[in-house]
């Protein structure tokens, strides 16, 4: 159970860092590609995590 909390906290931190970098780099007219990569990575992790939670909550076993 603790690993899920750690996972979601890390995803949230990654997203927040990406947003902060995006704002700072936009204001300074610097390339925003690294910030966008962090945001995209966090969104992908949210989708993966939500899918894993849905499978576990539905008590479905894959392949049976």
Short mmCIF file of N, CA, C and O in Angstrom, two decimals:
data_model
loop_
_atom_site.label_atom_id
_atom_site.label_comp_id
_atom_site.label_asym_id
_atom_site.label_seq_id
_atom_site.Cartn_x
_atom_site.Cartn_y
_atom_site.Cartn_z
N UNK A 1 0.82 -1.20 0.00
CA UNK A 1 0.00 0.00 0.00
C UNK A 1 0.86 1.25 0.00
O UNK A 1 0.53 2.23 -0.64
N UNK A 2 1.96 1.21 0.73
CA UNK A 2 2.82 2.39 0.82
C UNK A 2 3.45 2.74 -0.52
O UNK A 2 3.70 3.91 -0.81
N UNK A 3 3.69 1.71 -1.33
CA UNK A 3 4.33 1.97 -2.62
C UNK A 3 3.40 2.78 -3.53
O UNK A 3 3.86 3.58 -4.34
N UNK A 4 2.10 2.59 -3.39
CA UNK A 4 1.17 3.38 -4.20
C UNK A 4 1.21 4.84 -3.81
O UNK A 4 1.15 5.73 -4.66
N UNK A 5 1.29 5.10 -2.52
CA UNK A 5 1.36 6.49 -2.04
C UNK A 5 2.64 7.14 -2.54
O UNK A 5 2.62 8.27 -3.04
N UNK A 6 3.75 6.42 -2.46
CA UNK A 6 5.02 6.94 -2.95
C UNK A 6 4.95 7.20 -4.45
O UNK A 6 5.41 8.24 -4.95
N UNK A 7 4.35 6.27 -5.20
CA UNK A 7 4.22 6.42 -6.65
C UNK A 7 3.45 7.68 -7.00
O UNK A 7 3.89 8.49 -7.81
N UNK A 8 2.29 7.87 -6.38
CA UNK A 8 1.47 9.03 -6.71
C UNK A 8 2.13 10.32 -6.26
O UNK A 8 2.00 11.36 -6.93
N UNK A 9 2.84 10.29 -5.14
CA UNK A 9 3.56 11.49 -4.71
C UNK A 9 4.66 11.86 -5.70
O UNK A 9 4.85 13.03 -6.04
N UNK A 10 5.40 10.85 -6.18
CA UNK A 10 6.45 11.11 -7.16
C UNK A 10 5.88 11.63 -8.48
O UNK A 10 6.45 12.53 -9.10
N UNK A 11 4.75 11.11 -8.89
CA UNK A 11 4.11 11.60 -10.12
C UNK A 11 3.68 13.06 -9.93
O UNK A 11 3.88 13.89 -10.82
N UNK A 12 3.12 13.37 -8.78
CA UNK A 12 2.69 14.75 -8.52
C UNK A 12 3.89 15.69 -8.48
O UNK A 12 3.84 16.79 -9.05
N UNK A 13 4.98 15.28 -7.84
CA UNK A 13 6.19 16.11 -7.78
C UNK A 13 6.75 16.32 -9.18
O UNK A 13 7.14 17.44 -9.55
N UNK A 14 6.78 15.28 -9.98
CA UNK A 14 7.28 15.39 -11.35
C UNK A 14 6.44 16.38 -12.15
O UNK A 14 6.97 17.21 -12.88
N UNK A 15 5.13 16.31 -12.00
CA UNK A 15 4.24 17.22 -12.72
C UNK A 15 4.45 18.67 -12.26
O UNK A 15 4.53 19.58 -13.08
N UNK A 16 4.55 18.87 -10.96
CA UNK A 16 4.73 20.22 -10.43
C UNK A 16 6.06 20.80 -10.88
O UNK A 16 6.14 21.98 -11.28
N UNK A 17 7.12 20.00 -10.87
CA UNK A 17 8.42 20.48 -11.34
C UNK A 17 8.34 20.86 -12.81
O UNK A 17 8.88 21.88 -13.23
N UNK A 18 7.65 20.05 -13.60
CA UNK A 18 7.49 20.36 -15.02
C UNK A 18 6.74 21.67 -15.24
O UNK A 18 7.14 22.49 -16.08
N UNK A 19 5.67 21.89 -14.49
CA UNK A 19 4.90 23.13 -14.62
C UNK A 19 5.74 24.34 -14.21
O UNK A 19 5.74 25.37 -14.89
N UNK A 20 6.46 24.21 -13.09
CA UNK A 20 7.30 25.33 -12.63
C UNK A 20 8.39 25.63 -13.66
O UNK A 20 8.64 26.81 -13.99
N UNK A 21 9.03 24.60 -14.17
CA UNK A 21 10.06 24.82 -15.20
C UNK A 21 9.46 25.46 -16.44
O UNK A 21 10.08 26.35 -17.05
N UNK A 22 8.28 25.03 -16.83
CA UNK A 22 7.62 25.59 -18.00
C UNK A 22 7.36 27.08 -17.82
O UNK A 22 7.64 27.88 -18.72
N UNK A 23 6.88 27.47 -16.66
CA UNK A 23 6.60 28.88 -16.39
C UNK A 23 7.89 29.69 -16.38
O UNK A 23 7.99 30.76 -17.02
N UNK A 24 8.90 29.19 -15.68
CA UNK A 24 10.17 29.92 -15.57
C UNK A 24 10.83 30.06 -16.93
O UNK A 24 11.28 31.15 -17.31
N UNK A 25 10.88 28.99 -17.69
CA UNK A 25 11.54 29.04 -19.00
C UNK A 25 10.74 29.89 -19.99
O UNK A 25 11.32 30.51 -20.87
N UNK A 26 9.43 29.92 -19.85
CA UNK A 26 8.62 30.76 -20.73
C UNK A 26 8.90 32.23 -20.46
O UNK A 26 9.00 33.03 -21.39
N UNK A 27 9.01 32.59 -19.20
CA UNK A 27 9.27 33.98 -18.83
C UNK A 27 10.65 34.42 -19.31
O UNK A 27 10.82 35.54 -19.77
N UNK A 28 11.62 33.51 -19.22
CA UNK A 28 13.00 33.84 -19.60
C UNK A 28 13.28 33.62 -21.08
O UNK A 28 14.42 33.77 -21.51
N UNK A 29 12.26 33.24 -21.86
CA UNK A 29 12.41 32.96 -23.29
C UNK A 29 13.47 31.90 -23.57
O UNK A 29 14.25 32.02 -24.51
N UNK A 30 13.49 30.86 -22.76
CA UNK A 30 14.40 29.73 -22.95
C UNK A 30 13.61 28.57 -23.56
O UNK A 30 12.38 28.57 -23.52
N UNK A 31 14.32 27.60 -24.12
CA UNK A 31 13.61 26.43 -24.68
C UNK A 31 12.80 25.70 -23.60
O UNK A 31 13.30 25.45 -22.51
N UNK A 32 11.57 25.36 -23.94
CA UNK A 32 10.69 24.73 -22.96
C UNK A 32 10.56 23.22 -23.18
O UNK A 32 9.80 22.56 -22.49
N UNK A 33 11.34 22.68 -24.10
CA UNK A 33 11.23 21.25 -24.42
C UNK A 33 11.49 20.34 -23.21
O UNK A 33 10.72 19.39 -23.00
N UNK A 34 12.51 20.60 -22.38
CA UNK A 34 12.70 19.72 -21.20
C UNK A 34 11.52 19.76 -20.24
O UNK A 34 11.15 18.73 -19.68
N UNK A 35 10.92 20.92 -20.06
CA UNK A 35 9.76 21.03 -19.17
C UNK A 35 8.58 20.26 -19.75
O UNK A 35 7.85 19.58 -19.02
N UNK A 36 8.39 20.35 -21.05
CA UNK A 36 7.30 19.61 -21.68
C UNK A 36 7.52 18.11 -21.58
O UNK A 36 6.56 17.35 -21.41
N UNK A 37 8.77 17.66 -21.66
CA UNK A 37 9.07 16.24 -21.50
C UNK A 37 8.68 15.75 -20.11
O UNK A 37 8.14 14.64 -19.95
N UNK A 38 8.94 16.56 -19.08
CA UNK A 38 8.57 16.17 -17.71
C UNK A 38 7.05 16.08 -17.57
O UNK A 38 6.52 15.15 -16.95
N UNK A 39 6.35 17.04 -18.15
CA UNK A 39 4.89 17.03 -18.05
C UNK A 39 4.32 15.83 -18.79
O UNK A 39 3.42 15.14 -18.27
N UNK A 40 4.83 15.54 -19.97
CA UNK A 40 4.35 14.39 -20.74
C UNK A 40 4.65 13.09 -19.99
O UNK A 40 3.80 12.19 -19.92
N UNK A 41 5.83 12.99 -19.41
CA UNK A 41 6.19 11.79 -18.64
C UNK A 41 5.24 11.60 -17.45
O UNK A 41 4.80 10.49 -17.16
N UNK A 42 4.91 12.69 -16.77
CA UNK A 42 4.01 12.57 -15.62
C UNK A 42 2.60 12.18 -16.05
O UNK A 42 1.94 11.40 -15.37
N UNK A 43 2.15 12.68 -17.20
CA UNK A 43 0.83 12.29 -17.69
C UNK A 43 0.82 10.80 -18.06
O UNK A 43 -0.15 10.08 -17.75
N UNK A 44 1.89 10.33 -18.68
CA UNK A 44 1.98 8.90 -19.01
C UNK A 44 1.96 8.06 -17.74
O UNK A 44 1.29 7.02 -17.67
N UNK A 45 2.68 8.50 -16.72
CA UNK A 45 2.70 7.76 -15.45
C UNK A 45 1.33 7.76 -14.78
O UNK A 45 0.95 6.78 -14.13
N UNK A 46 0.59 8.85 -14.92
CA UNK A 46 -0.77 8.90 -14.36
C UNK A 46 -1.65 7.86 -15.05
O UNK A 46 -2.41 7.13 -14.40
N UNK A 47 -1.55 7.78 -16.38
CA UNK A 47 -2.35 6.82 -17.13
C UNK A 47 -1.99 5.39 -16.73
O UNK A 47 -2.87 4.55 -16.49
N UNK A 48 -0.69 5.10 -16.63
CA UNK A 48 -0.26 3.76 -16.24
C UNK A 48 -0.72 3.43 -14.82
O UNK A 48 -1.24 2.35 -14.55
N UNK A 49 -0.54 4.38 -13.91
CA UNK A 49 -0.94 4.16 -12.52
C UNK A 49 -2.44 3.99 -12.37
O UNK A 49 -2.91 3.15 -11.61
N UNK A 50 -3.21 4.79 -13.10
CA UNK A 50 -4.67 4.68 -13.02
C UNK A 50 -5.12 3.34 -13.58
O UNK A 50 -6.04 2.71 -13.04
N UNK A 51 -4.48 2.89 -14.66
CA UNK A 51 -4.82 1.58 -15.22
C UNK A 51 -4.51 0.46 -14.26
O UNK A 51 -5.30 -0.47 -14.10
N UNK A 52 -3.36 0.54 -13.60
CA UNK A 52 -2.99 -0.49 -12.63
C UNK A 52 -3.96 -0.50 -11.45
O UNK A 52 -4.37 -1.58 -10.99
N UNK A 53 -4.34 0.67 -10.99
CA UNK A 53 -5.29 0.75 -9.87
C UNK A 53 -6.65 0.19 -10.28
O UNK A 53 -7.30 -0.50 -9.51
N UNK A 54 -7.08 0.49 -11.51
CA UNK A 54 -8.37 -0.01 -11.97
C UNK A 54 -8.37 -1.52 -12.06
O UNK A 54 -9.35 -2.17 -11.68
N UNK A 55 -7.27 -2.09 -12.54
CA UNK A 55 -7.19 -3.55 -12.63
C UNK A 55 -7.22 -4.18 -11.24
O UNK A 55 -7.92 -5.16 -11.00
N UNK A 56 -6.48 -3.59 -10.31
CA UNK A 56 -6.43 -4.17 -8.96
C UNK A 56 -7.77 -4.01 -8.25
O UNK A 56 -8.19 -4.90 -7.51
N UNK A 57 -8.42 -2.87 -8.45
CA UNK A 57 -9.70 -2.66 -7.77
C UNK A 57 -10.82 -3.51 -8.35
O UNK A 57 -11.77 -3.84 -7.65
N UNK A 58 -10.71 -3.86 -9.62
CA UNK A 58 -11.76 -4.66 -10.23
C UNK A 58 -11.57 -6.15 -9.97
O UNK A 58 -12.41 -6.95 -10.38
N UNK A 59 -10.45 -6.53 -9.36
CA UNK A 59 -10.13 -7.92 -9.04
C UNK A 59 -10.10 -8.82 -10.28
O UNK A 59 -10.48 -9.98 -10.21
N UNK A 60 -9.69 -8.27 -11.38
CA UNK A 60 -9.55 -9.07 -12.59
C UNK A 60 -8.15 -9.63 -12.64
O UNK A 60 -7.18 -8.94 -12.35
N UNK A 61 -8.04 -10.87 -13.01
CA UNK A 61 -6.72 -11.44 -13.20
C UNK A 61 -6.48 -11.60 -14.69
O UNK A 61 -7.30 -12.19 -15.40
N UNK A 62 -5.41 -11.06 -15.16
CA UNK A 62 -5.10 -11.08 -16.59
C UNK A 62 -4.70 -12.49 -16.98
O UNK A 62 -3.84 -13.10 -16.37
N UNK A 63 -5.30 -13.02 -18.03
CA UNK A 63 -4.94 -14.33 -18.55
C UNK A 63 -5.73 -15.48 -17.95
O UNK A 63 -5.47 -16.62 -18.28
N UNK A 64 -6.66 -15.22 -17.09
CA UNK A 64 -7.43 -16.33 -16.48
C UNK A 64 -8.87 -16.18 -16.83
O UNK A 64 -9.57 -15.35 -16.70
#
